[in-house]
Each structure stands twice: as C-alpha cells, then as structure tokens.
XYZ file of C-alpha atoms in Angstrom:
318
model
C -35.552 -3.187 -1.818
C -35.472 0.583 -1.323
C -32.442 2.810 -1.823
C -30.966 3.864 1.525
C -27.859 5.820 0.514
C -26.818 7.757 -2.581
C -23.458 9.497 -2.874
C -22.891 11.807 -5.833
C -19.562 13.326 -6.920
C -18.276 13.254 -3.351
C -14.842 14.765 -2.783
C -12.638 15.224 0.257
C -9.421 17.178 -0.198
C -6.872 17.866 2.532
C -4.376 20.692 2.573
C -0.952 19.479 1.450
C 2.265 19.677 3.391
C 3.354 23.168 4.440
C -0.071 24.453 3.422
C 0.598 24.028 -0.281
C -1.570 22.158 -2.772
C -4.162 19.588 -1.806
C -4.405 15.842 -1.245
C -7.333 14.349 -3.151
C -8.229 11.590 -0.721
C -11.730 11.188 -2.208
C -12.175 12.472 -5.733
C -15.617 12.437 -7.354
C -17.094 9.234 -5.891
C -20.546 7.977 -6.922
C -22.228 5.039 -5.199
C -25.589 3.728 -4.038
C -26.623 1.265 -1.339
C -29.909 -0.572 -0.877
C -31.499 -1.254 2.513
C -30.361 -4.550 4.017
C -27.461 -4.954 1.566
C -23.668 -4.795 1.861
C -21.413 -2.687 -0.333
C -17.761 -3.718 -0.184
C -15.084 -1.105 -0.914
C -11.660 -2.500 -1.788
C -8.306 -1.119 -2.838
C -4.693 -0.771 -1.787
C -3.725 0.987 1.429
C -3.835 4.744 0.958
C -6.450 4.736 -1.796
C -8.990 6.660 0.329
C -11.327 3.871 1.494
C -11.412 4.841 5.167
C -11.636 8.543 4.353
C -14.628 7.820 2.115
C -16.426 5.985 4.927
C -15.803 8.752 7.454
C -16.849 11.422 4.968
C -20.133 9.664 4.243
C -20.928 9.816 7.972
C -19.701 13.424 8.144
C -17.054 12.497 10.687
C -15.008 14.366 8.097
C -16.709 17.252 6.318
C -16.691 16.768 2.528
C -15.123 19.318 0.214
C -18.003 19.006 -2.265
C -20.629 16.583 -3.511
C -23.931 15.199 -2.250
C -24.838 12.597 0.378
C -28.468 11.502 0.467
C -29.553 9.156 3.251
C -33.074 7.769 3.108
C -34.112 10.644 0.846
C -32.623 13.345 3.093
C -29.673 15.585 2.222
C -27.110 14.977 4.984
C -25.032 18.003 4.043
C -27.942 20.351 4.722
C -28.310 19.210 8.347
C -27.177 21.418 11.195
C -25.355 20.078 14.247
C -28.441 19.077 16.260
C -30.236 17.505 13.285
C -27.091 15.598 12.311
C -26.709 14.259 15.849
C -30.271 12.954 15.718
C -29.637 11.373 12.310
C -26.573 9.587 13.666
C -28.912 7.155 15.384
C -29.384 5.621 11.932
C -25.682 5.640 10.964
C -22.933 4.068 13.036
C -19.347 2.904 12.549
C -17.183 -0.054 13.520
C -13.541 0.985 13.662
C -10.471 -0.917 12.532
C -8.549 -1.032 15.814
C -10.669 -2.854 18.418
C -8.535 -1.493 21.268
C -7.886 2.145 20.365
C -11.583 2.672 19.603
C -12.642 1.734 23.158
C -12.157 4.122 26.084
C -9.840 2.312 28.547
C -11.240 4.324 31.463
C -14.785 2.980 31.020
C -15.998 -0.518 31.708
C -17.736 -2.397 28.911
C -21.212 -1.673 30.237
C -20.559 2.065 30.127
C -18.998 1.837 26.639
C -21.970 0.014 25.142
C -24.512 2.215 26.938
C -22.761 5.485 26.017
C -24.716 6.038 22.751
C -27.979 5.601 24.670
C -26.825 8.145 27.273
C -25.758 10.672 24.640
C -29.094 10.401 22.830
C -31.044 10.328 26.108
C -32.764 7.043 25.357
C -34.426 5.183 28.226
C -33.866 5.216 31.960
C -30.752 4.015 33.751
C -32.286 0.605 34.428
C -33.564 0.180 30.862
C -30.155 1.141 29.470
C -28.518 -1.417 31.759
C -30.909 -4.095 30.498
C -30.365 -3.070 26.868
C -26.594 -3.294 27.394
C -26.806 -6.846 28.717
C -29.008 -7.846 25.772
C -26.548 -6.297 23.303
C -23.623 -8.153 24.859
C -25.549 -11.400 24.576
C -26.410 -10.593 20.957
C -22.723 -10.316 20.013
C -21.741 -13.462 21.918
C -20.454 -12.076 25.234
C -21.501 -13.000 28.766
C -23.395 -10.473 30.950
C -20.439 -10.397 33.382
C -18.423 -8.693 30.637
C -20.232 -5.445 31.438
C -18.212 -5.066 34.639
C -14.819 -5.542 32.985
C -12.526 -3.150 31.103
C -11.285 -3.344 27.484
C -7.754 -4.489 28.406
C -9.234 -7.632 29.962
C -10.445 -8.952 26.598
C -8.873 -10.467 23.516
C -8.870 -8.622 20.185
C -11.865 -10.558 18.879
C -13.829 -9.916 22.063
C -13.006 -6.209 21.912
C -14.318 -6.056 18.362
C -17.538 -7.686 19.561
C -17.801 -4.879 22.119
C -17.367 -2.334 19.331
C -20.102 -4.057 17.340
C -22.429 -4.016 20.358
C -21.840 -0.286 20.770
C -22.607 0.285 17.072
C -25.879 -1.644 17.453
C -27.040 0.217 20.568
C -29.090 2.821 18.675
C -30.560 0.267 16.248
C -29.010 1.922 13.176
C -29.985 1.232 9.575
C -26.455 1.693 8.191
C -23.132 0.571 9.659
C -19.800 1.453 8.074
C -17.276 -1.223 9.020
C -13.740 0.090 8.484
C -11.405 -2.914 8.157
C -13.198 -4.580 11.092
C -11.223 -7.850 10.967
C -7.803 -6.808 9.627
C -6.259 -6.619 13.125
C -7.531 -10.071 14.131
C -6.193 -13.614 13.756
C -7.589 -15.517 10.771
C -9.601 -17.930 12.935
C -11.199 -15.001 14.770
C -11.848 -13.129 11.527
C -14.292 -15.796 10.351
C -16.212 -15.613 13.642
C -16.594 -11.825 13.411
C -17.581 -11.963 9.732
C -20.236 -14.585 10.421
C -21.506 -12.484 13.328
C -21.843 -9.441 11.065
C -23.775 -11.495 8.519
C -26.112 -12.810 11.225
C -26.718 -9.295 12.543
C -27.483 -8.011 9.044
C -30.182 -10.654 8.745
C -31.502 -10.162 12.295
C -31.705 -6.353 12.269
C -32.081 -5.610 8.550
C -28.804 -3.691 8.515
C -27.045 -2.196 5.530
C -23.249 -2.270 5.595
C -20.465 -0.434 3.846
C -17.610 -2.862 4.367
C -14.164 -1.336 3.853
C -11.303 -3.781 3.330
C -8.140 -4.494 1.357
C -8.882 -8.241 1.464
C -10.859 -9.303 -1.609
C -11.599 -12.775 -0.233
C -13.297 -11.223 2.792
C -15.228 -8.733 0.661
C -16.411 -11.484 -1.678
C -17.747 -13.409 1.319
C -19.799 -10.598 2.863
C -20.782 -8.204 0.036
C -23.670 -7.991 -2.399
C -21.924 -5.295 -4.448
C -18.243 -4.363 -4.683
C -16.672 -0.999 -5.519
C -12.968 -0.941 -6.398
C -11.154 2.243 -5.382
C -7.895 3.657 -6.701
C -6.311 6.953 -5.699
C -9.568 8.446 -4.423
C -11.773 7.283 -7.313
C -14.123 4.355 -7.803
C -12.842 2.606 -10.945
C -15.286 -0.326 -11.066
C -18.575 -1.246 -9.391
C -20.651 -4.383 -9.932
C -22.581 -7.125 -8.188
C -20.074 -9.321 -6.345
C -20.513 -12.386 -8.543
C -20.243 -10.285 -11.721
C -17.119 -8.474 -10.590
C -15.253 -11.651 -9.646
C -16.433 -13.554 -12.717
C -15.746 -10.708 -15.150
C -13.335 -8.116 -13.731
C -13.057 -5.405 -16.370
C -10.787 -2.606 -15.159
C -7.086 -3.570 -15.382
C -6.645 -2.625 -11.727
C -9.466 -4.948 -10.654
C -7.979 -7.752 -12.755
C -4.645 -7.303 -10.975
C -6.225 -7.261 -7.508
C -8.245 -10.417 -8.112
C -5.304 -12.267 -9.664
C -3.323 -11.558 -6.477
C -5.839 -13.440 -4.296
C -4.270 -16.788 -3.263
C -5.917 -19.811 -4.915
C -5.664 -23.175 -3.117
C -6.675 -25.219 -6.177
C -3.687 -25.506 -8.574
C -6.030 -26.210 -11.484
C -7.682 -22.815 -11.044
C -4.481 -20.807 -10.762
C -3.894 -18.556 -13.732
C -1.168 -16.170 -14.772
C -0.681 -13.301 -12.340
C -1.489 -9.815 -13.640
C 1.502 -7.950 -12.270
C 1.395 -4.216 -11.592
C 4.488 -2.110 -12.032
C 5.453 0.620 -9.611
C 3.487 1.901 -6.622
C 0.431 4.045 -6.142
C 1.252 7.689 -7.041
C 1.409 10.449 -4.452
C -2.144 11.828 -4.011
C -0.647 15.314 -3.663
C 0.436 15.156 -7.300
C -1.682 12.561 -9.116
C -0.849 11.734 -12.740
C -2.807 13.580 -15.445
C -5.585 11.765 -17.258
C -6.355 8.371 -15.786
C -4.504 8.135 -12.450
C -3.837 4.427 -13.051
C -2.158 4.816 -16.440
C 1.491 4.817 -15.198
C 0.939 1.277 -13.840
C -1.557 -0.032 -16.379
C -0.475 -2.817 -18.777
C -3.107 -1.684 -21.301
C -2.497 2.064 -21.164
C -2.969 4.055 -24.385
C -1.860 7.569 -25.311
C -5.345 8.831 -24.467
C -5.014 7.584 -20.886
C -2.228 10.057 -20.128
C -4.232 13.107 -21.181
C -7.947 12.519 -20.503
C -9.695 11.191 -17.411
C -12.087 8.341 -18.320
C -15.789 8.648 -17.613
C -18.022 6.044 -16.016
C -19.433 3.521 -18.490
C -22.059 0.859 -17.814
C -21.017 -2.411 -19.471
C -23.619 -4.496 -17.630
C -26.344 -6.585 -19.212
C -29.798 -7.917 -18.357
C -30.504 -4.965 -16.087
C -27.452 -5.598 -13.884
C -25.256 -2.473 -13.724
C -21.501 -2.929 -14.125
C -19.816 0.476 -14.007
C -16.235 0.878 -15.230
C -14.129 4.020 -15.419
C -11.670 3.116 -18.191
C -10.910 4.200 -21.776
C -10.997 0.541 -22.861
C -14.769 0.816 -22.714
C-alpha cells in the first residue's frame, strides 16, 4: 500500500481577539495516510480537529509546515494547479443542511463539481449525477428535489454523492454523522465503508466519538489542544492506550457489558484556552501522572511500538 498523504510539522495559527496574540489551532502536527485506508482523528471539541482537516485541503492556508499529497508539495501549488488537484481531494461537511445550497436542486448540487472542472457534456453530467445518487442509496427522482425536502440522513447522502463526483482519492469527513440520529449514523457509516472498498478511497475521519472511529478507522490519531498526542493502529490504540489523555477518552466510552467495565479515568478541569496554552506539555494541568518536567518542557514524539507497528506517543512518561 503506497503512501498518499504526509503532513509534517503543520501549524495553523489565528490572530487572537483584538488583534493580539495568536490562537494555536493546529500546532506542529505530523501524520501519514496510506492509499485506501482510514485515519481517524479524535479529541474533545475545540482541540483543532476540523481546522486540521480544512488546513490539509488548503481550505485554510497553513501558517507553516509541509503537506505532501501523492509525492507532490501542495503548498507550492498556485491557484490553478491547486484547483486541478482538488479533483483528488474532497470533503464531507458536518452539517448536512448548511453545506447544501438551498437554491439548487439535488441534481445541480451533485453535478456542480463536474461543471466547475468542466468535465463531460451536459447529458453526460446528468447521467453521472443519476448514477451517483443511486450509488449513495437515493432514487433518480431525488435529482429534481431541493435539500429541504429530505431528512438529515438523506441530505448527508447527497453531500457524499457530491464529494464522489470527481472520483477523488482522499475524502476528509468532518464529523459526518454527529448531527444524525443513532440509527441513521450506522447506515451512513456502513455506506462510507462500502464506498471505500468500491472506489479505493482514503479517508481522514474527524470525530469526537471513539466508538465510531474504532468502527471505521485503520489508524487513530488523538488530538489535544492542536497537537497529536498519540497515534497507532486502531486495535493497538484501544488495546494499549498509552497517553493519559487517550486512557481517559477510552475509559469514558460507554460499555454495555458490566464485566468489562473498569474504573473511570477522570480528568480534572477543562481544556485550556488556546490563546494562552500552558507551558511545557499542554495536558499537564489535567494529567493525573504529571511530573515537574511536564510543566517546563514540551514532550517529543516517541515510538513505543513493536514488531514493526508504529505507536507514537508524545509524553514524558516514555
């Protein structure tokens, strides 16, 4: 399996309130993604997950760092070259209603990427649209209707069809099921898994729900205050969570079997303000295993994996 995406020391800082200071939304992120695989990114709300996804696609311009897609430096591309490259990189947004133009019918919404990239004739685009709707489980008649005439799950299927229109190699799914009922969530997740197999897609799946991420991901990256604190294969991360933050997140996942329920790893306090992050390790004010070193020095990434399976942790315990 070839490497499709490599992100190196990626940062995205926003100007703070009243033009003072900066908000470190993404702060030195490293990650890789193989073709046809899914990387799950998890963390509390406000940790920078969505900003990371948008920065990778250059919907937000990064402050610094490197983004390499299929061996090509994305940050070196001009506007026209980047537009062409966007055929290979698409996004599914969190809100299945706000992300669809209410003034366009579904056929026009799904065909819009083909129109923008000048792919095919009008008749071929119409045929491609009907095929895409069928692929995501909608009837051809849906093309004549408008977004407000559909349920939330159906609208998300429309968003998925639009993302597939250009036959991309990478899709970033930003909380694609968080706004849906639980019964509908499973349908959309299974659809995404089927499409990954059918089209050979790679996903970056952004979510705060660890149970969902465990179901769909090959690798999981845990994010805290703009930084990736742990990355490992999904089964390794859930079997052997190593960063104290990861341990706390996994222990908070509801367990239906009483025999498997263990003691909860409780976190104290809330995530710090990204405008003024704590010195050293940003997690140390909430960490049950914090040492004096944690308050003064930022930990480096350490590979604690074995048998050729990387398991990267950013923690002074290792």
